Amino acid sequence: DAGVIQSPRHEVTEMGQEVTLRCKPISGHNSLFWYRQTMMRGLELLIYFNNNVPIDDSGMPEDRFSAKMPNASFSTLKIQPSEPRDSAVYFCASSPTKHEVADTQYFGPGTRLTVL
Amino acid sequence: AQTVTQSQPEMSVQEAETVTLSCTYDTSESDYYLFWYKQPPSRQMILVIRQEAYKQQNATENRFSVNFQKAAKSFSLKISDSQLGDAAMYFCAYKKNFNKFYFGSGTKLNVKP
């Protein structure tokens, strides 16, 4: 069974450009999470979806960041315009939710974003 | 508010020895979940072990075990017979039903041959 799939694995872009990160959750999982990891701030939750609906986006840094989940098998995180301080590793994770029992999060391999 | 504290930024252990990583958390809830994740240099976040708060028995996965003290809000990870492949960042995490995860700042574990 394939795990969480993220693309691209590495992205180098110039300041001001639009960046789109992609995630395919594990089939059957109905919660999806986007995280950002930096040395300074550690692992930060940006947004999470349940059944394709954004539940908590309080971690999204600012309006330059947006996330969508058009269906159960795909999500995007977009940064427009990108800035050097956005350089980080971005993780996507998915989780099955069974009735009222929350389960483990399974992480993708991450996308290392470098904004020059 | 839920917070997770890992007070040991870095630890070292000799190969084949035992090491314990500490984690404390703050919550007013009685039903929740706790996790330890491992992040090797490859950056992949790997689940090591999980514990349901309603279970009094400490979780165990091969060489990994936890010491869950609910009243003290403590959740430490013990790694027995440490191996070179155990070298990684270890993150403690808390989650309540349907709510987001809260991660600690991580502990870097070095394993000396």
PDB file of C-alpha atoms in Angstrom:
ATOM      1  CA  ASP A   1       0.000   0.000   0.000  1.00  0.00           C
ATOM      2  CA  ALA A   2       1.456   3.353  -1.004  1.00  0.00           C
ATOM      3  CA  GLY A   3       2.018   5.866   1.733  1.00  0.00           C
ATOM      4  CA  VAL A   4       1.370   9.567   1.535  1.00  0.00           C
ATOM      5  CA  ILE A   5       2.774  10.918  -1.704  1.00  0.00           C
ATOM      6  CA  GLN A   6       4.138  14.421  -2.020  1.00  0.00           C
ATOM      7  CA  SER A   7       5.466  16.248  -5.031  1.00  0.00           C
ATOM      8  CA  PRO A   8       7.813  17.726  -5.816  1.00  0.00           C
ATOM      9  CA  ARG A   9      10.420  16.432  -3.367  1.00  0.00           C
ATOM     10  CA  HIS A  10      12.570  19.492  -3.901  1.00  0.00           C
ATOM     11  CA  GLU A  11      11.628  22.906  -5.199  1.00  0.00           C
ATOM     12  CA  VAL A  12      13.902  25.855  -5.797  1.00  0.00           C
ATOM     13  CA  THR A  13      12.286  29.071  -6.885  1.00  0.00           C
ATOM     14  CA  GLU A  14      12.886  32.768  -6.917  1.00  0.00           C
ATOM     15  CA  MET A  15      11.236  35.267  -4.655  1.00  0.00           C
ATOM     16  CA  GLY A  16       7.897  36.406  -5.993  1.00  0.00           C
ATOM     17  CA  GLN A  17       7.122  33.219  -7.862  1.00  0.00           C
ATOM     18  CA  GLU A  18       4.112  31.039  -7.204  1.00  0.00           C
ATOM     19  CA  VAL A  19       4.792  27.670  -5.629  1.00  0.00           C
ATOM     20  CA  THR A  20       2.376  24.745  -5.546  1.00  0.00           C
ATOM     21  CA  LEU A  21       2.973  21.714  -3.381  1.00  0.00           C
ATOM     22  CA  ARG A  22       0.937  18.572  -3.929  1.00  0.00           C
ATOM     23  CA  CYS A  23      -0.186  15.743  -1.717  1.00  0.00           C
ATOM     24  CA  LYS A  24      -1.979  12.478  -2.217  1.00  0.00           C
ATOM     25  CA  PRO A  25      -3.148  10.994   1.080  1.00  0.00           C
ATOM     26  CA  ILE A  26      -3.382   7.316   1.851  1.00  0.00           C
ATOM     27  CA  SER A  27      -6.502   5.847   0.311  1.00  0.00           C
ATOM     28  CA  GLY A  28      -9.327   5.682   2.826  1.00  0.00           C
ATOM     29  CA  HIS A  29      -7.901   8.354   5.105  1.00  0.00           C
ATOM     30  CA  ASN A  30     -10.257  11.261   5.519  1.00  0.00           C
ATOM     31  CA  SER A  31      -8.135  13.720   7.441  1.00  0.00           C
ATOM     32  CA  LEU A  32      -5.240  15.568   5.851  1.00  0.00           C
ATOM     33  CA  PHE A  33      -2.700  17.865   7.459  1.00  0.00           C
ATOM     34  CA  TRP A  34      -0.110  20.305   6.109  1.00  0.00           C
ATOM     35  CA  TYR A  35       2.943  21.069   8.260  1.00  0.00           C
ATOM     36  CA  ARG A  36       5.961  23.285   7.884  1.00  0.00           C
ATOM     37  CA  GLN A  37       9.271  22.437   9.522  1.00  0.00           C
ATOM     38  CA  THR A  38      12.138  24.880  10.097  1.00  0.00           C
ATOM     39  CA  MET A  39      15.067  24.873  12.463  1.00  0.00           C
ATOM     40  CA  MET A  40      13.830  27.997  14.177  1.00  0.00           C
ATOM     41  CA  ARG A  41      10.173  27.111  14.640  1.00  0.00           C
ATOM     42  CA  GLY A  42      10.163  23.323  14.565  1.00  0.00           C
ATOM     43  CA  LEU A  43       7.119  21.525  13.214  1.00  0.00           C
ATOM     44  CA  GLU A  44       4.125  23.799  12.714  1.00  0.00           C
ATOM     45  CA  LEU A  45       0.649  22.764  11.658  1.00  0.00           C
ATOM     46  CA  LEU A  46      -0.558  25.040   8.875  1.00  0.00           C
ATOM     47  CA  ILE A  47      -3.994  23.633   8.130  1.00  0.00           C
ATOM     48  CA  TYR A  48      -5.973  20.450   8.336  1.00  0.00           C
ATOM     49  CA  PHE A  49      -8.951  19.039   6.485  1.00  0.00           C
ATOM     50  CA  ASN A  50     -11.547  16.525   7.507  1.00  0.00           C
ATOM     51  CA  ASN A  51     -13.596  14.964   4.703  1.00  0.00           C
ATOM     52  CA  ASN A  52     -12.144  17.558   2.307  1.00  0.00           C
ATOM     53  CA  VAL A  53     -13.357  20.467   4.445  1.00  0.00           C
ATOM     54  CA  PRO A  54     -10.831  22.813   6.079  1.00  0.00           C
ATOM     55  CA  ILE A  55     -11.306  22.526   9.829  1.00  0.00           C
ATOM     56  CA  ASP A  56      -8.521  24.653  11.245  1.00  0.00           C
ATOM     57  CA  ASP A  57      -6.386  27.033   9.212  1.00  0.00           C
ATOM     58  CA  SER A  58      -5.179  29.117  12.125  1.00  0.00           C
ATOM     59  CA  GLY A  59      -1.609  28.079  11.423  1.00  0.00           C
ATOM     60  CA  MET A  60      -1.530  29.498   7.925  1.00  0.00           C
ATOM     61  CA  PRO A  61       1.037  32.300   8.172  1.00  0.00           C
ATOM     62  CA  GLU A  62      -0.657  34.880   5.993  1.00  0.00           C
ATOM     63  CA  ASP A  63      -2.767  35.444   2.931  1.00  0.00           C
ATOM     64  CA  ARG A  64       0.042  34.374   0.656  1.00  0.00           C
ATOM     65  CA  PHE A  65      -0.652  30.808   1.739  1.00  0.00           C
ATOM     66  CA  SER A  66      -3.696  28.894   0.575  1.00  0.00           C
ATOM     67  CA  ALA A  67      -4.660  25.233   0.627  1.00  0.00           C
ATOM     68  CA  LYS A  68      -7.318  23.254  -1.154  1.00  0.00           C
ATOM     69  CA  MET A  69      -8.618  19.734  -1.083  1.00  0.00           C
ATOM     70  CA  PRO A  70     -10.901  19.303  -4.098  1.00  0.00           C
ATOM     71  CA  ASN A  71     -11.395  15.592  -3.468  1.00  0.00           C
ATOM     72  CA  ALA A  72     -10.436  12.846  -1.056  1.00  0.00           C
ATOM     73  CA  SER A  73      -7.288  11.915  -2.932  1.00  0.00           C
ATOM     74  CA  PHE A  74      -5.618  15.240  -3.602  1.00  0.00           C
ATOM     75  CA  SER A  75      -4.601  18.435  -1.850  1.00  0.00           C
ATOM     76  CA  THR A  76      -2.491  21.438  -2.737  1.00  0.00           C
ATOM     77  CA  LEU A  77      -0.664  24.059  -0.731  1.00  0.00           C
ATOM     78  CA  LYS A  78       0.045  27.217  -2.678  1.00  0.00           C
ATOM     79  CA  ILE A  79       2.310  30.112  -1.833  1.00  0.00           C
ATOM     80  CA  GLN A  80       1.886  33.248  -3.899  1.00  0.00           C
ATOM     81  CA  PRO A  81       4.079  35.239  -3.952  1.00  0.00           C
ATOM     82  CA  SER A  82       6.848  33.239  -2.325  1.00  0.00           C
ATOM     83  CA  GLU A  83       9.453  34.837  -0.062  1.00  0.00           C
ATOM     84  CA  PRO A  84      12.850  33.615   1.196  1.00  0.00           C
ATOM     85  CA  ARG A  85      11.429  33.150   4.693  1.00  0.00           C
ATOM     86  CA  ASP A  86       9.088  30.514   3.279  1.00  0.00           C
ATOM     87  CA  SER A  87      12.068  28.221   2.783  1.00  0.00           C
ATOM     88  CA  ALA A  88      11.355  25.092   4.799  1.00  0.00           C
ATOM     89  CA  VAL A  89      10.363  21.464   4.551  1.00  0.00           C
ATOM     90  CA  TYR A  90       6.637  21.068   4.024  1.00  0.00           C
ATOM     91  CA  PHE A  91       5.022  17.844   5.140  1.00  0.00           C
ATOM     92  CA  CYS A  92       1.657  16.421   4.303  1.00  0.00           C
ATOM     93  CA  ALA A  93       0.142  13.815   6.605  1.00  0.00           C
ATOM     94  CA  SER A  94      -3.067  11.843   6.528  1.00  0.00           C
ATOM     95  CA  SER A  95      -5.048  10.071   9.178  1.00  0.00           C
ATOM     96  CA  PRO A  96      -7.991   7.722   9.254  1.00  0.00           C
ATOM     97  CA  THR A  97     -10.840   8.708  11.509  1.00  0.00           C
ATOM     98  CA  LYS A  98     -13.148   5.969  12.605  1.00  0.00           C
ATOM     99  CA  HIS A  99     -16.285   7.254  14.216  1.00  0.00           C
ATOM    100  CA  GLU A 100     -15.052   9.284  17.145  1.00  0.00           C
ATOM    101  CA  VAL A 101     -11.671   7.626  17.421  1.00  0.00           C
ATOM    102  CA  ALA A 102      -8.815   9.695  16.048  1.00  0.00           C
ATOM    103  CA  ASP A 103      -5.958   7.647  14.718  1.00  0.00           C
ATOM    104  CA  THR A 104      -2.318   7.993  13.879  1.00  0.00           C
ATOM    105  CA  GLN A 105      -0.953  10.466  11.370  1.00  0.00           C
ATOM    106  CA  TYR A 106       1.114   9.079   8.517  1.00  0.00           C
ATOM    107  CA  PHE A 107       3.553  11.506   6.995  1.00  0.00           C
ATOM    108  CA  GLY A 108       4.727  11.963   3.444  1.00  0.00           C
ATOM    109  CA  PRO A 109       8.420  12.351   2.626  1.00  0.00           C
ATOM    110  CA  GLY A 110       8.193  16.131   2.603  1.00  0.00           C
ATOM    111  CA  THR A 111       8.962  18.830   0.058  1.00  0.00           C
ATOM    112  CA  ARG A 112      12.084  20.859   0.625  1.00  0.00           C
ATOM    113  CA  LEU A 113      11.338  24.378  -0.594  1.00  0.00           C
ATOM    114  CA  THR A 114      14.085  26.903  -1.182  1.00  0.00           C
ATOM    115  CA  VAL A 115      13.120  30.443  -2.129  1.00  0.00           C
ATOM    116  CA  LEU A 116      16.043  32.497  -3.394  1.00  0.00           C
TER     117      LEU A 116
ATOM    118  CA  ALA B   1      -4.224  25.051  25.613  1.00  0.00           C
ATOM    119  CA  GLN B   2      -2.354  21.870  24.885  1.00  0.00           C
ATOM    120  CA  THR B   3       1.444  22.066  24.918  1.00  0.00           C
ATOM    121  CA  VAL B   4       4.099  19.423  24.633  1.00  0.00           C
ATOM    122  CA  THR B   5       7.524  19.883  26.182  1.00  0.00           C
ATOM    123  CA  GLN B   6      10.671  17.964  25.425  1.00  0.00           C
ATOM    124  CA  SER B   7      13.289  19.295  27.786  1.00  0.00           C
ATOM    125  CA  GLN B   8      16.257  17.455  26.275  1.00  0.00           C
ATOM    126  CA  PRO B   9      17.369  19.068  22.997  1.00  0.00           C
ATOM    127  CA  GLU B  10      20.051  16.434  22.477  1.00  0.00           C
ATOM    128  CA  MET B  11      21.090  13.143  24.021  1.00  0.00           C
ATOM    129  CA  SER B  12      23.750  10.515  23.404  1.00  0.00           C
ATOM    130  CA  VAL B  13      23.786   6.803  24.071  1.00  0.00           C
ATOM    131  CA  GLN B  14      26.299   4.065  23.543  1.00  0.00           C
ATOM    132  CA  GLU B  15      25.337   1.347  21.107  1.00  0.00           C
ATOM    133  CA  ALA B  16      23.550  -1.534  22.885  1.00  0.00           C
ATOM    134  CA  GLU B  17      22.757   0.640  25.892  1.00  0.00           C
ATOM    135  CA  THR B  18      19.374   1.964  27.007  1.00  0.00           C
ATOM    136  CA  VAL B  19      18.238   5.574  26.764  1.00  0.00           C
ATOM    137  CA  THR B  20      15.104   7.386  27.920  1.00  0.00           C
ATOM    138  CA  LEU B  21      13.700  10.464  26.224  1.00  0.00           C
ATOM    139  CA  SER B  22      11.432  12.702  28.265  1.00  0.00           C
ATOM    140  CA  CYS B  23       8.155  14.340  27.319  1.00  0.00           C
ATOM    141  CA  THR B  24       5.595  16.213  29.344  1.00  0.00           C
ATOM    142  CA  TYR B  25       2.341  17.711  28.174  1.00  0.00           C
ATOM    143  CA  ASP B  26      -0.326  20.002  29.427  1.00  0.00           C
ATOM    144  CA  THR B  27      -4.006  19.244  28.984  1.00  0.00           C
ATOM    145  CA  SER B  28      -7.291  19.437  30.802  1.00  0.00           C
ATOM    146  CA  GLU B  29      -8.721  16.527  28.839  1.00  0.00           C
ATOM    147  CA  SER B  30      -9.036  12.989  30.117  1.00  0.00           C
ATOM    148  CA  ASP B  31      -9.232  11.181  26.793  1.00  0.00           C
ATOM    149  CA  TYR B  32      -6.439  11.724  24.296  1.00  0.00           C
ATOM    150  CA  TYR B  33      -3.602  10.078  22.409  1.00  0.00           C
ATOM    151  CA  LEU B  34       0.157  10.325  22.680  1.00  0.00           C
ATOM    152  CA  PHE B  35       2.750   9.457  20.092  1.00  0.00           C
ATOM    153  CA  TRP B  36       6.464   9.275  19.525  1.00  0.00           C
ATOM    154  CA  TYR B  37       7.710   9.937  16.012  1.00  0.00           C
ATOM    155  CA  LYS B  38      11.217   9.434  14.699  1.00  0.00           C
ATOM    156  CA  GLN B  39      12.766  11.655  12.030  1.00  0.00           C
ATOM    157  CA  PRO B  40      16.049  10.287  10.652  1.00  0.00           C
ATOM    158  CA  PRO B  41      18.302  12.361   8.373  1.00  0.00           C
ATOM    159  CA  SER B  42      16.092  11.356   5.460  1.00  0.00           C
ATOM    160  CA  ARG B  43      13.486  13.688   7.018  1.00  0.00           C
ATOM    161  CA  GLN B  44      10.733  11.071   6.845  1.00  0.00           C
ATOM    162  CA  MET B  45       8.537  11.191   9.940  1.00  0.00           C
ATOM    163  CA  ILE B  46       8.057   7.642  11.171  1.00  0.00           C
ATOM    164  CA  LEU B  47       5.653   6.548  13.865  1.00  0.00           C
ATOM    165  CA  VAL B  48       7.492   4.770  16.656  1.00  0.00           C
ATOM    166  CA  ILE B  49       4.781   4.122  19.213  1.00  0.00           C
ATOM    167  CA  ARG B  50       1.376   5.362  20.333  1.00  0.00           C
ATOM    168  CA  GLN B  51      -0.536   5.328  23.598  1.00  0.00           C
ATOM    169  CA  GLU B  52      -4.216   5.826  24.306  1.00  0.00           C
ATOM    170  CA  ALA B  53      -4.725   7.773  27.512  1.00  0.00           C
ATOM    171  CA  TYR B  54      -7.534   5.510  28.688  1.00  0.00           C
ATOM    172  CA  LYS B  55      -5.197   2.520  28.697  1.00  0.00           C
ATOM    173  CA  GLN B  56      -3.172   2.098  31.855  1.00  0.00           C
ATOM    174  CA  GLN B  57      -0.828  -0.418  30.303  1.00  0.00           C
ATOM    175  CA  ASN B  58       2.284   1.095  28.778  1.00  0.00           C
ATOM    176  CA  ALA B  59       2.673   0.564  25.053  1.00  0.00           C
ATOM    177  CA  THR B  60       5.580  -1.498  23.754  1.00  0.00           C
ATOM    178  CA  GLU B  61       6.953  -2.018  20.258  1.00  0.00           C
ATOM    179  CA  ASN B  62       9.958  -4.322  20.175  1.00  0.00           C
ATOM    180  CA  ARG B  63      12.877  -2.334  21.649  1.00  0.00           C
ATOM    181  CA  PHE B  64      10.704   0.755  22.198  1.00  0.00           C
ATOM    182  CA  SER B  65       8.517   1.219  25.232  1.00  0.00           C
ATOM    183  CA  VAL B  66       6.879   4.097  27.003  1.00  0.00           C
ATOM    184  CA  ASN B  67       6.392   5.087  30.594  1.00  0.00           C
ATOM    185  CA  PHE B  68       3.013   6.796  30.658  1.00  0.00           C
ATOM    186  CA  GLN B  69       2.210   8.620  33.874  1.00  0.00           C
ATOM    187  CA  LYS B  70      -1.205  10.180  33.323  1.00  0.00           C
ATOM    188  CA  ALA B  71      -1.439  12.040  36.618  1.00  0.00           C
ATOM    189  CA  ALA B  72       1.989  13.544  36.103  1.00  0.00           C
ATOM    190  CA  LYS B  73       1.277  14.174  32.395  1.00  0.00           C
ATOM    191  CA  SER B  74       4.500  12.475  31.483  1.00  0.00           C
ATOM    192  CA  PHE B  75       5.178  10.257  28.483  1.00  0.00           C
ATOM    193  CA  SER B  76       8.787   9.099  28.206  1.00  0.00           C
ATOM    194  CA  LEU B  77      10.248   6.828  25.536  1.00  0.00           C
ATOM    195  CA  LYS B  78      12.703   4.106  26.418  1.00  0.00           C
ATOM    196  CA  ILE B  79      14.908   2.638  23.728  1.00  0.00           C
ATOM    197  CA  SER B  80      16.601  -0.596  24.709  1.00  0.00           C
ATOM    198  CA  ASP B  81      19.627  -2.132  23.021  1.00  0.00           C
ATOM    199  CA  SER B  82      20.232   1.067  21.065  1.00  0.00           C
ATOM    200  CA  GLN B  83      21.316   0.645  17.473  1.00  0.00           C
ATOM    201  CA  LEU B  84      23.100   3.005  15.109  1.00  0.00           C
ATOM    202  CA  GLY B  85      19.908   3.234  13.078  1.00  0.00           C
ATOM    203  CA  ASP B  86      18.104   4.724  16.063  1.00  0.00           C
ATOM    204  CA  ALA B  87      20.024   7.970  15.621  1.00  0.00           C
ATOM    205  CA  ALA B  88      17.422  10.581  14.707  1.00  0.00           C
ATOM    206  CA  MET B  89      15.251  13.386  15.965  1.00  0.00           C
ATOM    207  CA  TYR B  90      12.455  12.132  18.168  1.00  0.00           C
ATOM    208  CA  PHE B  91       9.230  14.065  18.508  1.00  0.00           C
ATOM    209  CA  CYS B  92       6.596  13.592  21.153  1.00  0.00           C
ATOM    210  CA  ALA B  93       3.037  14.453  20.088  1.00  0.00           C
ATOM    211  CA  TYR B  94      -0.379  14.844  21.694  1.00  0.00           C
ATOM    212  CA  LYS B  95      -3.743  14.534  19.987  1.00  0.00           C
ATOM    213  CA  LYS B  96      -7.311  14.675  21.159  1.00  0.00           C
ATOM    214  CA  ASN B  97     -10.162  13.173  19.162  1.00  0.00           C
ATOM    215  CA  PHE B  98     -10.648  14.983  15.861  1.00  0.00           C
ATOM    216  CA  ASN B  99      -8.284  17.703  16.903  1.00  0.00           C
ATOM    217  CA  LYS B 100      -4.881  18.547  15.597  1.00  0.00           C
ATOM    218  CA  PHE B 101      -1.598  17.163  16.769  1.00  0.00           C
ATOM    219  CA  TYR B 102       0.647  19.140  19.065  1.00  0.00           C
ATOM    220  CA  PHE B 103       4.330  18.338  18.645  1.00  0.00           C
ATOM    221  CA  GLY B 104       7.217  18.944  20.996  1.00  0.00           C
ATOM    222  CA  SER B 105      10.394  20.626  19.845  1.00  0.00           C
ATOM    223  CA  GLY B 106      12.212  17.330  19.450  1.00  0.00           C
ATOM    224  CA  THR B 107      15.195  15.538  20.969  1.00  0.00           C
ATOM    225  CA  LYS B 108      18.183  14.706  18.834  1.00  0.00           C
ATOM    226  CA  LEU B 109      19.496  11.256  19.699  1.00  0.00           C
ATOM    227  CA  ASN B 110      23.088  10.367  18.897  1.00  0.00           C
ATOM    228  CA  VAL B 111      24.166   6.729  19.038  1.00  0.00           C
ATOM    229  CA  LYS B 112      27.871   6.117  19.581  1.00  0.00           C
ATOM    230  CA  PRO B 113      29.469   2.937  18.217  1.00  0.00           C
TER     231      PRO B 113
END
